[in-house]
């Protein structure tokens, strides 16, 4: 079999809202969150060739120990019961340890691309299971767009498209470990509402936010309700992040919020002009300590189109793509 190649985009996400309710018996935390894919992306070049033994190699502009790309590839090969030589080249642009889901997105990209390159039909339920084993954010990237995440963040429901094209992303050169952020949250639980037994975060305002998101196509209605429960504990460790949030707010962003467990922050603006002014001002001030860029939301329809386009050469039959769902044919 000849070598097959693909070059795929692996997009970042932000959390438009993130509530941590309580610690569960499996050690994870119960979440209520709204995920959104954004324009910022990494590129992964994949080369695939059937071979008597599996060999997976990884190269790129960053060195990531225990890379999720390699683990995802191994899991796909095992699930599809095939052996092959697979090589990856990662061009990383999504800052790491920033709450932008870059590693999870890379893993999901491999789960989506590799079965198609191999001509293997892995149903969506199986990809979701493989993704869940790799990380809590991975299943979201199998779908993209705007989604409600509950449980560990792996139980997902699609939400109506949110339009907010004038966004800014500010990623300070600070690496926040998600596990540490959860630990800090638990440590602060004694003084706050977070307990191991009862949901404490304000789910009523989360419900109001999701209703408002469902009814509105503009950020105006829901933006005042956006919250991230990690902000307090992460800002305590990294006060610089709080001052960037304040700055974004003063420059007209609403919401101005941290994503995931940080360290990146985002701001949504009413107009192109106000976003451009904020970009200029923040870029001058944070030239050396932050990566600042414009960002737009990537909706589910465009996410699906993108994936079909980037795998088109290898979609040799209708049941190879999209990954089949047990309940509906997308
Ligand atoms: O699932 P993932 O590998 O992304 O999780 C990273 C860390 O965050 C783990 O240590 C896990 O315990 C914690 N986590 C959590 N509750 C979640 C998601 C992640 O406690 N819902």
Short mmCIF file of C-alpha atoms and ligand atoms in Angstrom, two decimals:
data_model
loop_
_atom_site.label_atom_id
_atom_site.label_comp_id
_atom_site.label_asym_id
_atom_site.label_seq_id
_atom_site.Cartn_x
_atom_site.Cartn_y
_atom_site.Cartn_z
CA UNK A 1 0.00 0.00 0.00
CA UNK A 2 1.42 3.42 -0.90
CA UNK A 3 2.04 6.08 1.70
CA UNK A 4 -0.94 8.27 2.55
CA UNK A 5 -0.53 11.82 3.78
CA UNK A 6 -2.72 14.53 5.23
CA UNK A 7 -2.18 17.96 6.68
CA UNK A 8 -4.81 18.80 9.29
CA UNK A 9 -5.67 21.84 11.35
CA UNK A 10 -6.15 21.26 15.06
CA UNK A 11 -8.10 24.18 16.52
CA UNK A 12 -8.04 25.65 20.04
CA UNK A 13 -11.04 26.15 22.33
CA UNK A 14 -12.10 28.61 24.95
CA UNK A 15 -14.52 28.06 27.80
CA UNK A 16 -17.20 30.73 27.55
CA UNK A 17 -18.19 29.66 31.05
CA UNK A 18 -16.78 27.14 33.51
CA UNK A 19 -18.26 26.07 36.85
CA UNK A 20 -16.68 23.45 39.06
CA UNK A 21 -19.34 21.90 41.26
CA UNK A 22 -17.83 19.19 43.45
CA UNK A 23 -15.23 16.44 43.59
CA UNK A 24 -16.59 13.09 42.49
CA UNK A 25 -15.85 9.62 43.81
CA UNK A 26 -13.68 8.89 40.72
CA UNK A 27 -11.40 11.83 41.64
CA UNK A 28 -12.58 14.08 38.81
CA UNK A 29 -14.70 17.17 39.34
CA UNK A 30 -18.25 17.64 38.20
CA UNK A 31 -18.36 20.49 35.69
CA UNK A 32 -20.78 22.74 33.90
CA UNK A 33 -19.07 24.42 31.00
CA UNK A 34 -19.63 25.93 27.57
CA UNK A 35 -16.93 25.04 25.06
CA UNK A 36 -16.27 27.05 21.91
CA UNK A 37 -13.80 26.25 19.10
CA UNK A 38 -11.82 29.26 17.87
CA UNK A 39 -9.77 30.20 14.83
CA UNK A 40 -6.32 29.67 16.43
CA UNK A 41 -4.87 26.32 15.34
CA UNK A 42 -1.87 23.99 15.17
CA UNK A 43 -1.04 22.08 12.00
CA UNK A 44 -0.32 18.36 12.05
CA UNK A 45 1.22 16.67 9.00
CA UNK A 46 0.57 12.94 9.00
CA UNK A 47 2.25 10.19 6.98
CA UNK A 48 0.76 6.73 7.11
CA UNK A 49 1.93 3.43 5.60
CA UNK A 50 0.84 -0.13 6.43
CA UNK A 51 3.78 -2.12 7.82
CA UNK A 52 4.35 -5.44 9.59
CA UNK A 53 5.07 -3.62 12.87
CA UNK A 54 3.74 -0.38 14.27
CA UNK A 55 6.20 2.49 14.55
CA UNK A 56 5.01 5.96 15.53
CA UNK A 57 7.36 8.92 15.28
CA UNK A 58 6.89 12.52 16.19
CA UNK A 59 8.68 15.66 15.15
CA UNK A 60 7.88 19.35 15.33
CA UNK A 61 8.66 22.85 16.53
CA UNK A 62 8.20 21.86 20.20
CA UNK A 63 9.29 18.90 22.27
CA UNK A 64 6.39 17.51 24.29
CA UNK A 65 7.12 14.52 26.52
CA UNK A 66 4.40 11.84 26.53
CA UNK A 67 2.69 13.56 23.60
CA UNK A 68 -1.05 12.87 23.33
CA UNK A 69 -0.65 12.63 19.54
CA UNK A 70 1.46 9.48 19.88
CA UNK A 71 -0.86 7.98 22.50
CA UNK A 72 -3.93 8.72 20.36
CA UNK A 73 -2.25 7.11 17.34
CA UNK A 74 -1.34 3.99 19.30
CA UNK A 75 -4.93 3.74 20.57
CA UNK A 76 -6.33 4.03 17.02
CA UNK A 77 -3.97 1.31 15.75
CA UNK A 78 -4.97 -1.00 18.61
CA UNK A 79 -8.69 -0.31 18.18
CA UNK A 80 -8.56 -0.84 14.40
CA UNK A 81 -6.22 -3.87 14.82
CA UNK A 82 -3.74 -2.64 12.26
CA UNK A 83 0.01 -2.18 12.21
CA UNK A 84 1.62 0.72 10.38
CA UNK A 85 4.40 3.25 10.28
CA UNK A 86 2.97 6.61 11.21
CA UNK A 87 4.89 9.84 11.43
CA UNK A 88 3.67 13.20 12.64
CA UNK A 89 5.02 16.69 12.25
CA UNK A 90 3.46 19.20 14.62
CA UNK A 91 3.58 22.91 14.00
CA UNK A 92 2.45 24.22 17.38
CA UNK A 93 0.94 27.68 17.56
CA UNK A 94 -1.56 27.13 20.39
CA UNK A 95 0.22 28.11 23.62
CA UNK A 96 0.61 25.20 26.05
CA UNK A 97 -0.59 25.20 29.65
CA UNK A 98 -2.92 28.03 28.70
CA UNK A 99 -6.38 26.45 28.98
CA UNK A 100 -6.81 26.48 25.21
CA UNK A 101 -7.03 22.69 24.87
CA UNK A 102 -4.16 22.42 22.39
CA UNK A 103 -3.00 18.94 23.45
CA UNK A 104 -6.56 17.63 23.59
CA UNK A 105 -7.30 19.09 20.18
CA UNK A 106 -4.18 17.43 18.74
CA UNK A 107 -5.31 14.08 20.17
CA UNK A 108 -8.82 14.46 18.72
CA UNK A 109 -7.32 15.41 15.34
CA UNK A 110 -5.44 12.11 15.30
CA UNK A 111 -8.59 10.20 16.32
CA UNK A 112 -10.46 11.80 13.41
CA UNK A 113 -7.77 11.60 10.75
CA UNK A 114 -5.92 8.35 11.28
CA UNK A 115 -8.82 5.87 10.84
CA UNK A 116 -9.70 7.56 7.53
CA UNK A 117 -6.07 7.42 6.35
CA UNK A 118 -6.02 3.74 7.32
CA UNK A 119 -9.40 3.04 5.67
CA UNK A 120 -10.72 1.85 9.05
CA UNK A 121 -14.27 2.51 10.17
CA UNK A 122 -14.26 3.43 13.84
CA UNK A 123 -17.72 4.57 14.99
CA UNK A 124 -18.10 7.88 16.83
CA UNK A 125 -18.92 6.12 20.12
CA UNK A 126 -15.57 4.33 19.96
CA UNK A 127 -13.72 7.57 19.15
CA UNK A 128 -15.45 9.24 22.11
CA UNK A 129 -14.34 6.39 24.40
CA UNK A 130 -10.76 6.60 23.13
CA UNK A 131 -10.85 10.39 23.55
CA UNK A 132 -12.25 10.21 27.08
CA UNK A 133 -9.39 7.91 28.09
CA UNK A 134 -6.88 10.48 26.76
CA UNK A 135 -8.31 13.56 28.49
CA UNK A 136 -11.49 15.31 29.58
CA UNK A 137 -11.43 17.90 26.77
CA UNK A 138 -10.70 15.48 23.92
CA UNK A 139 -14.32 14.41 23.11
CA UNK A 140 -15.34 18.05 22.58
CA UNK A 141 -12.85 18.38 19.72
CA UNK A 142 -14.45 15.42 17.93
CA UNK A 143 -17.48 17.72 17.42
CA UNK A 144 -16.31 21.36 17.66
CA UNK A 145 -18.54 24.45 17.55
CA UNK A 146 -20.40 25.56 20.67
CA UNK A 147 -21.22 22.81 23.16
CA UNK A 148 -22.45 22.37 26.68
CA UNK A 149 -20.15 20.06 28.66
CA UNK A 150 -21.26 18.37 31.86
CA UNK A 151 -19.91 15.59 34.08
CA UNK A 152 -16.13 15.43 33.59
CA UNK A 153 -16.68 17.71 30.61
CA UNK A 154 -17.02 14.67 28.35
CA UNK A 155 -20.82 14.57 28.24
CA UNK A 156 -21.60 17.01 25.47
CA UNK A 157 -24.68 18.67 24.02
CA UNK A 158 -24.63 20.99 21.01
CA UNK A 159 -25.68 24.59 21.54
CA UNK A 160 -26.89 27.10 18.98
CA UNK A 161 -24.14 28.92 17.14
CA UNK A 162 -22.82 31.97 19.00
CA UNK A 163 -21.62 34.80 16.84
CA UNK A 164 -18.81 36.90 18.25
CA UNK A 165 -16.22 37.62 15.64
CA UNK A 166 -14.32 40.45 17.33
CA UNK A 167 -12.31 38.54 19.87
CA UNK A 168 -8.87 38.92 21.37
CA UNK A 169 -6.77 36.26 22.96
CA UNK A 170 -4.07 37.14 25.48
CA UNK A 171 -1.78 34.26 26.39
CA UNK A 172 0.83 35.19 29.02
CA UNK A 173 3.98 33.10 29.08
CA UNK A 174 2.75 31.36 32.23
CA UNK A 175 2.16 27.62 32.29
CA UNK A 176 -0.70 26.55 34.59
CA UNK A 177 -1.02 22.85 35.43
CA UNK A 178 -4.68 21.82 35.36
CA UNK A 179 -4.15 19.27 38.13
CA UNK A 180 -2.55 21.99 40.35
CA UNK A 181 -5.43 24.37 39.66
CA UNK A 182 -7.95 21.73 40.79
CA UNK A 183 -5.85 21.10 43.91
CA UNK A 184 -5.83 24.83 44.69
CA UNK A 185 -9.57 24.92 44.20
CA UNK A 186 -10.01 22.11 46.72
CA UNK A 187 -7.66 23.80 49.19
CA UNK A 188 -9.74 26.96 49.00
CA UNK A 189 -12.90 24.88 49.44
CA UNK A 190 -12.85 25.28 53.21
CA UNK A 191 -13.40 29.00 52.88
CA UNK A 192 -15.66 28.84 49.86
CA UNK A 193 -18.74 27.02 48.76
CA UNK A 194 -16.93 24.10 47.11
CA UNK A 195 -17.36 20.86 49.08
CA UNK A 196 -16.84 17.21 48.27
CA UNK A 197 -20.47 16.30 48.84
CA UNK A 198 -22.75 19.01 47.57
CA UNK A 199 -22.81 21.03 44.39
CA UNK A 200 -22.03 24.58 45.38
CA UNK A 201 -21.38 26.64 42.28
CA UNK A 202 -24.29 28.71 41.14
CA UNK A 203 -25.98 26.43 38.64
CA UNK A 204 -28.97 28.75 38.48
CA UNK A 205 -26.95 31.48 36.81
CA UNK A 206 -25.35 28.83 34.57
CA UNK A 207 -28.82 27.75 33.43
CA UNK A 208 -29.70 31.40 32.76
CA UNK A 209 -26.53 31.72 30.70
CA UNK A 210 -27.29 28.63 28.59
CA UNK A 211 -30.89 29.75 28.00
CA UNK A 212 -29.65 33.16 26.99
CA UNK A 213 -27.04 31.64 24.66
CA UNK A 214 -29.74 29.54 23.04
CA UNK A 215 -31.92 32.54 22.35
CA UNK A 216 -29.37 35.16 21.37
CA UNK A 217 -26.98 35.48 18.44
CA UNK A 218 -25.18 38.45 19.95
CA UNK A 219 -22.94 38.44 23.02
CA UNK A 220 -24.99 41.24 24.60
CA UNK A 221 -27.46 39.07 26.49
CA UNK A 222 -25.31 36.38 28.01
CA UNK A 223 -21.98 38.15 28.36
CA UNK A 224 -22.70 39.49 31.85
CA UNK A 225 -23.34 35.95 33.13
CA UNK A 226 -20.03 34.41 32.04
CA UNK A 227 -17.95 33.05 34.92
CA UNK A 228 -14.87 30.92 35.37
CA UNK A 229 -14.56 29.28 38.81
CA UNK A 230 -10.79 28.90 38.41
CA UNK A 231 -10.12 32.62 38.19
CA UNK A 232 -9.87 33.28 41.95
CA UNK A 233 -7.35 30.56 42.75
CA UNK A 234 -5.28 31.02 39.59
CA UNK A 235 -5.22 34.83 39.98
CA UNK A 236 -4.02 34.35 43.55
CA UNK A 237 -0.95 32.49 42.26
CA UNK A 238 -0.51 34.74 39.20
CA UNK A 239 -1.74 38.28 39.97
CA UNK A 240 -0.56 39.43 36.52
CA UNK A 241 -3.48 37.53 35.01
CA UNK A 242 -6.01 39.50 37.01
CA UNK A 243 -4.54 42.77 35.83
CA UNK A 244 -4.78 41.62 32.21
CA UNK A 245 -8.43 40.73 32.80
CA UNK A 246 -9.03 44.23 34.24
CA UNK A 247 -7.23 45.81 31.30
CA UNK A 248 -9.32 43.86 28.79
CA UNK A 249 -12.46 45.00 30.61
CA UNK A 250 -11.34 48.65 30.62
CA UNK A 251 -10.64 48.43 26.90
CA UNK A 252 -14.26 47.41 26.33
CA UNK A 253 -14.17 43.60 26.37
CA UNK A 254 -17.27 41.89 27.66
CA UNK A 255 -16.80 39.29 28.83
CA UNK A 256 -13.09 39.46 29.70
CA UNK A 257 -12.48 35.99 31.05
CA UNK A 258 -9.84 33.35 31.68
CA UNK A 259 -10.25 30.13 29.70
CA UNK A 260 -10.07 26.67 31.32
CA UNK A 261 -7.63 26.63 34.23
CA UNK A 262 -5.64 29.42 32.54
CA UNK A 263 -3.37 31.08 31.87
CA UNK A 264 -4.88 32.54 28.67
CA UNK A 265 -7.59 35.19 28.79
CA UNK A 266 -9.98 36.27 26.11
CA UNK A 267 -12.08 39.34 25.47
CA UNK A 268 -15.07 39.80 23.19
CA UNK A 269 -15.66 43.22 21.66
CA UNK A 270 -18.72 44.87 20.11
CA UNK A 271 -16.86 46.19 17.09
CA UNK A 272 -13.82 45.55 14.95
CA UNK A 273 -12.52 49.02 15.88
CA UNK A 274 -12.61 48.53 19.62
CA UNK A 275 -10.94 45.12 19.26
CA UNK A 276 -8.25 46.64 17.02
CA UNK A 277 -7.61 49.47 19.52
CA UNK A 278 -7.31 46.98 22.38
CA UNK A 279 -4.98 44.79 20.32
CA UNK A 280 -2.70 47.75 19.64
CA UNK A 281 -2.62 48.88 23.25
CA UNK A 282 -2.09 45.44 24.77
CA UNK A 283 0.53 44.51 22.17
CA UNK A 284 2.57 47.60 23.05
CA UNK A 285 2.38 46.91 26.75
CA UNK A 286 2.83 43.13 26.73
CA UNK A 287 5.19 42.70 23.78
CA UNK A 288 7.59 40.59 25.82
CA UNK A 289 5.37 38.65 28.19
CA UNK A 290 2.22 37.74 26.23
CA UNK A 291 1.16 36.34 22.92
CA UNK A 292 -1.73 38.50 21.76
CA UNK A 293 -3.86 37.74 18.75
CA UNK A 294 -7.25 38.30 17.21
CA UNK A 295 -9.58 35.35 17.37
CA UNK A 296 -12.94 34.39 15.89
CA UNK A 297 -15.34 31.64 16.82
CA UNK A 298 -15.39 28.56 14.63
CA UNK A 299 -18.89 27.13 14.44
CA UNK A 300 -19.78 23.45 14.20
CA UNK A 301 -20.80 23.58 10.52
CA UNK A 302 -17.48 25.10 9.49
CA UNK A 303 -15.59 22.69 11.76
CA UNK A 304 -17.29 19.75 10.02
CA UNK A 305 -16.63 21.24 6.57
CA UNK A 306 -12.98 21.78 7.45
CA UNK A 307 -12.57 18.17 8.50
CA UNK A 308 -14.28 16.80 5.42
CA UNK A 309 -12.10 19.02 3.22
CA UNK A 310 -8.83 18.06 4.83
CA UNK A 311 -9.57 14.33 4.59
CA UNK A 312 -11.41 14.45 1.21
CA UNK A 313 -8.65 12.68 -0.75
CA UNK A 314 -8.93 9.64 1.51
CA UNK A 315 -12.71 9.37 1.84
CA UNK A 316 -13.14 6.42 -0.48
CA UNK A 317 -16.62 5.41 0.63
CA UNK A 318 -19.62 7.14 2.20
CA UNK A 319 -19.46 5.11 5.40
CA UNK A 320 -15.81 6.07 6.04
CA UNK A 321 -16.66 9.69 6.82
CA UNK A 322 -18.09 11.18 8.97
CA UNK A 323 -17.55 8.64 11.77
CA UNK A 324 -20.85 6.81 12.09
CA UNK A 325 -23.07 7.51 15.06
CA UNK A 326 -25.24 4.74 16.46
CA UNK A 327 -28.25 7.04 16.62
CA UNK A 328 -28.11 9.28 13.59
CA UNK A 329 -26.28 9.74 10.37
CA UNK A 330 -24.81 13.27 10.59
O1 LIG B 1 -8.74 14.70 32.02
P1 LIG B 1 -7.48 15.49 32.06
O2 LIG B 1 -6.26 14.64 31.83
O3 LIG B 1 -7.49 16.67 31.17
O4 LIG B 1 -7.35 16.05 33.53
C1 LIG B 1 -6.20 16.73 34.00
C2 LIG B 1 -6.30 16.89 35.49
O5 LIG B 1 -7.43 17.68 35.85
C3 LIG B 1 -6.44 15.57 36.20
O6 LIG B 1 -5.51 15.57 37.26
C4 LIG B 1 -7.83 15.52 36.74
O7 LIG B 1 -7.84 14.99 38.03
C5 LIG B 1 -8.26 17.00 36.77
N1 LIG B 1 -9.66 17.09 36.34
C6 LIG B 1 -10.66 17.04 37.29
N2 LIG B 1 -11.98 17.10 36.91
C7 LIG B 1 -12.30 17.24 35.60
C8 LIG B 1 -11.29 17.31 34.62
C9 LIG B 1 -9.98 17.24 35.03
O8 LIG B 1 -10.38 16.92 38.48
N3 LIG B 1 -13.60 17.32 35.25
#
